[in-house]
């Protein structure tokens, strides 16, 4: 169920977090391709190549590379840091987003929060003023 709730960039970050949890602080782009494909085969499998079970048989590297190096790249957003040729690591922001993405798939209800009367009145006045 979590897989359907996450965007493709979030799935890449979750895959990067899995690599990090396995003990690798830095990882190659290829490591990330394989991790993303293993974690989310429907999203990162090479279309048209199925195994005998009907699962996508090979990873689609272009899908992951587009998220790393594309126009809205995770690097440009500050979630991944390039540390060498085709070598990356999660930033603190990337790690936090991956953890939040993983928790978003849980069945736990969202927590309610409020601003309090003083802050609510202040924000309401801000919106009402010219």
mmCIF file with all atom_site columns, C-alpha atoms in Angstrom:
data_model
loop_
_atom_site.group_PDB
_atom_site.id
_atom_site.type_symbol
_atom_site.label_atom_id
_atom_site.label_alt_id
_atom_site.label_comp_id
_atom_site.label_asym_id
_atom_site.label_entity_id
_atom_site.label_seq_id
_atom_site.pdbx_PDB_ins_code
_atom_site.Cartn_x
_atom_site.Cartn_y
_atom_site.Cartn_z
_atom_site.occupancy
_atom_site.B_iso_or_equiv
_atom_site.pdbx_formal_charge
_atom_site.auth_seq_id
_atom_site.auth_comp_id
_atom_site.auth_asym_id
_atom_site.auth_atom_id
_atom_site.pdbx_PDB_model_num
ATOM 1   C CA . UNK A 1 1   ? 0.000  0.000   0.000   1.00 0.00 ? 1   UNK A CA 1
ATOM 2   C CA . UNK A 1 2   ? 2.837  2.411   0.765   1.00 0.00 ? 2   UNK A CA 1
ATOM 3   C CA . UNK A 1 3   ? 4.150  2.028   -2.782  1.00 0.00 ? 3   UNK A CA 1
ATOM 4   C CA . UNK A 1 4   ? 1.025  3.552   -4.324  1.00 0.00 ? 4   UNK A CA 1
ATOM 5   C CA . UNK A 1 5   ? 1.072  6.578   -2.035  1.00 0.00 ? 5   UNK A CA 1
ATOM 6   C CA . UNK A 1 6   ? 4.617  7.679   -2.827  1.00 0.00 ? 6   UNK A CA 1
ATOM 7   C CA . UNK A 1 7   ? 5.750  9.787   -5.753  1.00 0.00 ? 7   UNK A CA 1
ATOM 8   C CA . UNK A 1 8   ? 8.603  8.543   -7.934  1.00 0.00 ? 8   UNK A CA 1
ATOM 9   C CA . UNK A 1 9   ? 11.124 10.962  -6.321  1.00 0.00 ? 9   UNK A CA 1
ATOM 10  C CA . UNK A 1 10  ? 10.028 9.784   -2.868  1.00 0.00 ? 10  UNK A CA 1
ATOM 11  C CA . UNK A 1 11  ? 10.499 6.157   -3.931  1.00 0.00 ? 11  UNK A CA 1
ATOM 12  C CA . UNK A 1 12  ? 14.057 6.969   -5.049  1.00 0.00 ? 12  UNK A CA 1
ATOM 13  C CA . UNK A 1 13  ? 14.779 8.564   -1.672  1.00 0.00 ? 13  UNK A CA 1
ATOM 14  C CA . UNK A 1 14  ? 13.351 5.549   0.173   1.00 0.00 ? 14  UNK A CA 1
ATOM 15  C CA . UNK A 1 15  ? 15.584 3.295   -1.950  1.00 0.00 ? 15  UNK A CA 1
ATOM 16  C CA . UNK A 1 16  ? 18.587 5.479   -1.076  1.00 0.00 ? 16  UNK A CA 1
ATOM 17  C CA . UNK A 1 17  ? 17.689 5.207   2.601   1.00 0.00 ? 17  UNK A CA 1
ATOM 18  C CA . UNK A 1 18  ? 17.583 1.409   2.262   1.00 0.00 ? 18  UNK A CA 1
ATOM 19  C CA . UNK A 1 19  ? 21.150 1.485   0.897   1.00 0.00 ? 19  UNK A CA 1
ATOM 20  C CA . UNK A 1 20  ? 22.214 3.694   3.787   1.00 0.00 ? 20  UNK A CA 1
ATOM 21  C CA . UNK A 1 21  ? 20.585 1.357   6.310   1.00 0.00 ? 21  UNK A CA 1
ATOM 22  C CA . UNK A 1 22  ? 22.595 -1.494  4.752   1.00 0.00 ? 22  UNK A CA 1
ATOM 23  C CA . UNK A 1 23  ? 25.756 0.324   5.850   1.00 0.00 ? 23  UNK A CA 1
ATOM 24  C CA . UNK A 1 24  ? 26.737 2.359   2.780   1.00 0.00 ? 24  UNK A CA 1
ATOM 25  C CA . UNK A 1 25  ? 26.816 6.116   3.414   1.00 0.00 ? 25  UNK A CA 1
ATOM 26  C CA . UNK A 1 26  ? 27.859 6.734   -0.191  1.00 0.00 ? 26  UNK A CA 1
ATOM 27  C CA . UNK A 1 27  ? 26.460 4.801   -3.131  1.00 0.00 ? 27  UNK A CA 1
ATOM 28  C CA . UNK A 1 28  ? 26.774 4.678   -6.882  1.00 0.00 ? 28  UNK A CA 1
ATOM 29  C CA . UNK A 1 29  ? 23.975 5.596   -9.254  1.00 0.00 ? 29  UNK A CA 1
ATOM 30  C CA . UNK A 1 30  ? 23.870 1.922   -10.228 1.00 0.00 ? 30  UNK A CA 1
ATOM 31  C CA . UNK A 1 31  ? 23.409 0.902   -6.575  1.00 0.00 ? 31  UNK A CA 1
ATOM 32  C CA . UNK A 1 32  ? 20.458 3.267   -6.432  1.00 0.00 ? 32  UNK A CA 1
ATOM 33  C CA . UNK A 1 33  ? 18.971 1.847   -9.645  1.00 0.00 ? 33  UNK A CA 1
ATOM 34  C CA . UNK A 1 34  ? 19.082 -1.692  -8.280  1.00 0.00 ? 34  UNK A CA 1
ATOM 35  C CA . UNK A 1 35  ? 17.792 -0.691  -4.847  1.00 0.00 ? 35  UNK A CA 1
ATOM 36  C CA . UNK A 1 36  ? 14.868 1.259   -6.339  1.00 0.00 ? 36  UNK A CA 1
ATOM 37  C CA . UNK A 1 37  ? 13.999 -1.640  -8.651  1.00 0.00 ? 37  UNK A CA 1
ATOM 38  C CA . UNK A 1 38  ? 14.116 -4.200  -5.835  1.00 0.00 ? 38  UNK A CA 1
ATOM 39  C CA . UNK A 1 39  ? 12.021 -2.028  -3.515  1.00 0.00 ? 39  UNK A CA 1
ATOM 40  C CA . UNK A 1 40  ? 9.518  -0.828  -6.165  1.00 0.00 ? 40  UNK A CA 1
ATOM 41  C CA . UNK A 1 41  ? 9.691  -3.171  -9.191  1.00 0.00 ? 41  UNK A CA 1
ATOM 42  C CA . UNK A 1 42  ? 6.475  -1.866  -10.766 1.00 0.00 ? 42  UNK A CA 1
ATOM 43  C CA . UNK A 1 43  ? 7.793  1.699   -10.797 1.00 0.00 ? 43  UNK A CA 1
ATOM 44  C CA . UNK A 1 44  ? 11.403 0.996   -11.804 1.00 0.00 ? 44  UNK A CA 1
ATOM 45  C CA . UNK A 1 45  ? 11.177 -2.135  -13.940 1.00 0.00 ? 45  UNK A CA 1
ATOM 46  C CA . UNK A 1 46  ? 12.062 -2.126  -17.631 1.00 0.00 ? 46  UNK A CA 1
ATOM 47  C CA . UNK A 1 47  ? 8.743  -2.209  -19.451 1.00 0.00 ? 47  UNK A CA 1
ATOM 48  C CA . UNK A 1 48  ? 8.053  -5.218  -21.701 1.00 0.00 ? 48  UNK A CA 1
ATOM 49  C CA . UNK A 1 49  ? 10.537 -7.601  -20.040 1.00 0.00 ? 49  UNK A CA 1
ATOM 50  C CA . UNK A 1 50  ? 8.740  -9.980  -17.710 1.00 0.00 ? 50  UNK A CA 1
ATOM 51  C CA . UNK A 1 51  ? 9.964  -13.072 -15.895 1.00 0.00 ? 51  UNK A CA 1
ATOM 52  C CA . UNK A 1 52  ? 7.989  -16.323 -15.652 1.00 0.00 ? 52  UNK A CA 1
ATOM 53  C CA . UNK A 1 53  ? 6.033  -14.909 -12.671 1.00 0.00 ? 53  UNK A CA 1
ATOM 54  C CA . UNK A 1 54  ? 4.914  -11.832 -14.605 1.00 0.00 ? 54  UNK A CA 1
ATOM 55  C CA . UNK A 1 55  ? 7.158  -9.433  -12.686 1.00 0.00 ? 55  UNK A CA 1
ATOM 56  C CA . UNK A 1 56  ? 9.346  -6.905  -14.457 1.00 0.00 ? 56  UNK A CA 1
ATOM 57  C CA . UNK A 1 57  ? 12.662 -8.697  -14.901 1.00 0.00 ? 57  UNK A CA 1
ATOM 58  C CA . UNK A 1 58  ? 15.201 -5.863  -15.300 1.00 0.00 ? 58  UNK A CA 1
ATOM 59  C CA . UNK A 1 59  ? 15.666 -2.419  -13.758 1.00 0.00 ? 59  UNK A CA 1
ATOM 60  C CA . UNK A 1 60  ? 15.060 0.718   -15.841 1.00 0.00 ? 60  UNK A CA 1
ATOM 61  C CA . UNK A 1 61  ? 18.099 2.883   -15.111 1.00 0.00 ? 61  UNK A CA 1
ATOM 62  C CA . UNK A 1 62  ? 16.788 5.846   -17.099 1.00 0.00 ? 62  UNK A CA 1
ATOM 63  C CA . UNK A 1 63  ? 13.846 6.190   -14.723 1.00 0.00 ? 63  UNK A CA 1
ATOM 64  C CA . UNK A 1 64  ? 16.177 6.581   -11.742 1.00 0.00 ? 64  UNK A CA 1
ATOM 65  C CA . UNK A 1 65  ? 18.770 8.710   -13.565 1.00 0.00 ? 65  UNK A CA 1
ATOM 66  C CA . UNK A 1 66  ? 16.045 11.178  -14.549 1.00 0.00 ? 66  UNK A CA 1
ATOM 67  C CA . UNK A 1 67  ? 15.248 11.674  -10.869 1.00 0.00 ? 67  UNK A CA 1
ATOM 68  C CA . UNK A 1 68  ? 18.912 12.175  -9.982  1.00 0.00 ? 68  UNK A CA 1
ATOM 69  C CA . UNK A 1 69  ? 20.031 14.345  -12.901 1.00 0.00 ? 69  UNK A CA 1
ATOM 70  C CA . UNK A 1 70  ? 16.845 15.621  -14.610 1.00 0.00 ? 70  UNK A CA 1
ATOM 71  C CA . UNK A 1 71  ? 15.316 19.092  -14.649 1.00 0.00 ? 71  UNK A CA 1
ATOM 72  C CA . UNK A 1 72  ? 13.675 18.575  -11.229 1.00 0.00 ? 72  UNK A CA 1
ATOM 73  C CA . UNK A 1 73  ? 16.512 16.474  -9.901  1.00 0.00 ? 73  UNK A CA 1
ATOM 74  C CA . UNK A 1 74  ? 16.731 15.372  -6.302  1.00 0.00 ? 74  UNK A CA 1
ATOM 75  C CA . UNK A 1 75  ? 20.237 16.876  -6.305  1.00 0.00 ? 75  UNK A CA 1
ATOM 76  C CA . UNK A 1 76  ? 18.928 20.311  -7.266  1.00 0.00 ? 76  UNK A CA 1
ATOM 77  C CA . UNK A 1 77  ? 16.315 20.090  -4.530  1.00 0.00 ? 77  UNK A CA 1
ATOM 78  C CA . UNK A 1 78  ? 19.003 19.312  -1.954  1.00 0.00 ? 78  UNK A CA 1
ATOM 79  C CA . UNK A 1 79  ? 17.943 15.735  -1.158  1.00 0.00 ? 79  UNK A CA 1
ATOM 80  C CA . UNK A 1 80  ? 20.983 14.013  -2.682  1.00 0.00 ? 80  UNK A CA 1
ATOM 81  C CA . UNK A 1 81  ? 24.570 15.236  -2.753  1.00 0.00 ? 81  UNK A CA 1
ATOM 82  C CA . UNK A 1 82  ? 27.076 14.252  -5.418  1.00 0.00 ? 82  UNK A CA 1
ATOM 83  C CA . UNK A 1 83  ? 30.325 13.187  -3.765  1.00 0.00 ? 83  UNK A CA 1
ATOM 84  C CA . UNK A 1 84  ? 32.171 11.778  -6.786  1.00 0.00 ? 84  UNK A CA 1
ATOM 85  C CA . UNK A 1 85  ? 31.663 10.580  -10.335 1.00 0.00 ? 85  UNK A CA 1
ATOM 86  C CA . UNK A 1 86  ? 28.229 8.903   -10.288 1.00 0.00 ? 86  UNK A CA 1
ATOM 87  C CA . UNK A 1 87  ? 28.529 8.637   -6.501  1.00 0.00 ? 87  UNK A CA 1
ATOM 88  C CA . UNK A 1 88  ? 25.947 10.158  -4.164  1.00 0.00 ? 88  UNK A CA 1
ATOM 89  C CA . UNK A 1 89  ? 24.831 10.338  -0.571  1.00 0.00 ? 89  UNK A CA 1
ATOM 90  C CA . UNK A 1 90  ? 21.625 11.359  1.158   1.00 0.00 ? 90  UNK A CA 1
ATOM 91  C CA . UNK A 1 91  ? 21.565 14.818  2.710   1.00 0.00 ? 91  UNK A CA 1
ATOM 92  C CA . UNK A 1 92  ? 19.867 15.419  6.044   1.00 0.00 ? 92  UNK A CA 1
ATOM 93  C CA . UNK A 1 93  ? 16.884 16.838  4.137   1.00 0.00 ? 93  UNK A CA 1
ATOM 94  C CA . UNK A 1 94  ? 16.784 13.757  1.902   1.00 0.00 ? 94  UNK A CA 1
ATOM 95  C CA . UNK A 1 95  ? 16.952 11.426  4.867   1.00 0.00 ? 95  UNK A CA 1
ATOM 96  C CA . UNK A 1 96  ? 14.153 13.321  6.628   1.00 0.00 ? 96  UNK A CA 1
ATOM 97  C CA . UNK A 1 97  ? 11.963 13.246  3.513   1.00 0.00 ? 97  UNK A CA 1
ATOM 98  C CA . UNK A 1 98  ? 12.583 9.516   3.002   1.00 0.00 ? 98  UNK A CA 1
ATOM 99  C CA . UNK A 1 99  ? 11.658 8.786   6.610   1.00 0.00 ? 99  UNK A CA 1
ATOM 100 C CA . UNK A 1 100 ? 8.551  10.962  6.330   1.00 0.00 ? 100 UNK A CA 1
ATOM 101 C CA . UNK A 1 101 ? 7.608  9.188   3.091   1.00 0.00 ? 101 UNK A CA 1
ATOM 102 C CA . UNK A 1 102 ? 7.982  5.806   4.733   1.00 0.00 ? 102 UNK A CA 1
ATOM 103 C CA . UNK A 1 103 ? 5.804  6.925   7.648   1.00 0.00 ? 103 UNK A CA 1
ATOM 104 C CA . UNK A 1 104 ? 3.185  8.337   5.268   1.00 0.00 ? 104 UNK A CA 1
ATOM 105 C CA . UNK A 1 105 ? 2.390  4.793   4.202   1.00 0.00 ? 105 UNK A CA 1
ATOM 106 C CA . UNK A 1 106 ? 1.613  3.641   7.715   1.00 0.00 ? 106 UNK A CA 1
ATOM 107 C CA . UNK A 1 107 ? -1.947 3.151   8.911   1.00 0.00 ? 107 UNK A CA 1
ATOM 108 C CA . UNK A 1 108 ? -1.465 5.628   11.730  1.00 0.00 ? 108 UNK A CA 1
ATOM 109 C CA . UNK A 1 109 ? -3.947 8.494   11.611  1.00 0.00 ? 109 UNK A CA 1
ATOM 110 C CA . UNK A 1 110 ? -2.515 11.976  11.103  1.00 0.00 ? 110 UNK A CA 1
ATOM 111 C CA . UNK A 1 111 ? -1.981 13.932  14.265  1.00 0.00 ? 111 UNK A CA 1
ATOM 112 C CA . UNK A 1 112 ? -4.090 17.029  14.764  1.00 0.00 ? 112 UNK A CA 1
ATOM 113 C CA . UNK A 1 113 ? -2.533 20.270  15.823  1.00 0.00 ? 113 UNK A CA 1
ATOM 114 C CA . UNK A 1 114 ? -3.693 23.810  16.357  1.00 0.00 ? 114 UNK A CA 1
ATOM 115 C CA . UNK A 1 115 ? -2.287 27.284  16.548  1.00 0.00 ? 115 UNK A CA 1
ATOM 116 C CA . UNK A 1 116 ? -4.151 28.533  19.566  1.00 0.00 ? 116 UNK A CA 1
ATOM 117 C CA . UNK A 1 117 ? -6.459 31.513  19.742  1.00 0.00 ? 117 UNK A CA 1
ATOM 118 C CA . UNK A 1 118 ? -3.786 34.245  19.828  1.00 0.00 ? 118 UNK A CA 1
ATOM 119 C CA . UNK A 1 119 ? -1.920 32.906  16.800  1.00 0.00 ? 119 UNK A CA 1
ATOM 120 C CA . UNK A 1 120 ? -5.131 32.152  14.888  1.00 0.00 ? 120 UNK A CA 1
ATOM 121 C CA . UNK A 1 121 ? -6.372 35.693  15.429  1.00 0.00 ? 121 UNK A CA 1
ATOM 122 C CA . UNK A 1 122 ? -3.017 37.119  14.343  1.00 0.00 ? 122 UNK A CA 1
ATOM 123 C CA . UNK A 1 123 ? -2.967 35.071  11.124  1.00 0.00 ? 123 UNK A CA 1
ATOM 124 C CA . UNK A 1 124 ? -6.610 35.933  10.388  1.00 0.00 ? 124 UNK A CA 1
ATOM 125 C CA . UNK A 1 125 ? -5.792 39.648  10.759  1.00 0.00 ? 125 UNK A CA 1
ATOM 126 C CA . UNK A 1 126 ? -2.821 39.247  8.415   1.00 0.00 ? 126 UNK A CA 1
ATOM 127 C CA . UNK A 1 127 ? -5.049 37.802  5.712   1.00 0.00 ? 127 UNK A CA 1
ATOM 128 C CA . UNK A 1 128 ? -7.714 40.450  6.200   1.00 0.00 ? 128 UNK A CA 1
ATOM 129 C CA . UNK A 1 129 ? -5.393 43.465  5.995   1.00 0.00 ? 129 UNK A CA 1
ATOM 130 C CA . UNK A 1 130 ? -4.354 45.179  2.778   1.00 0.00 ? 130 UNK A CA 1
#
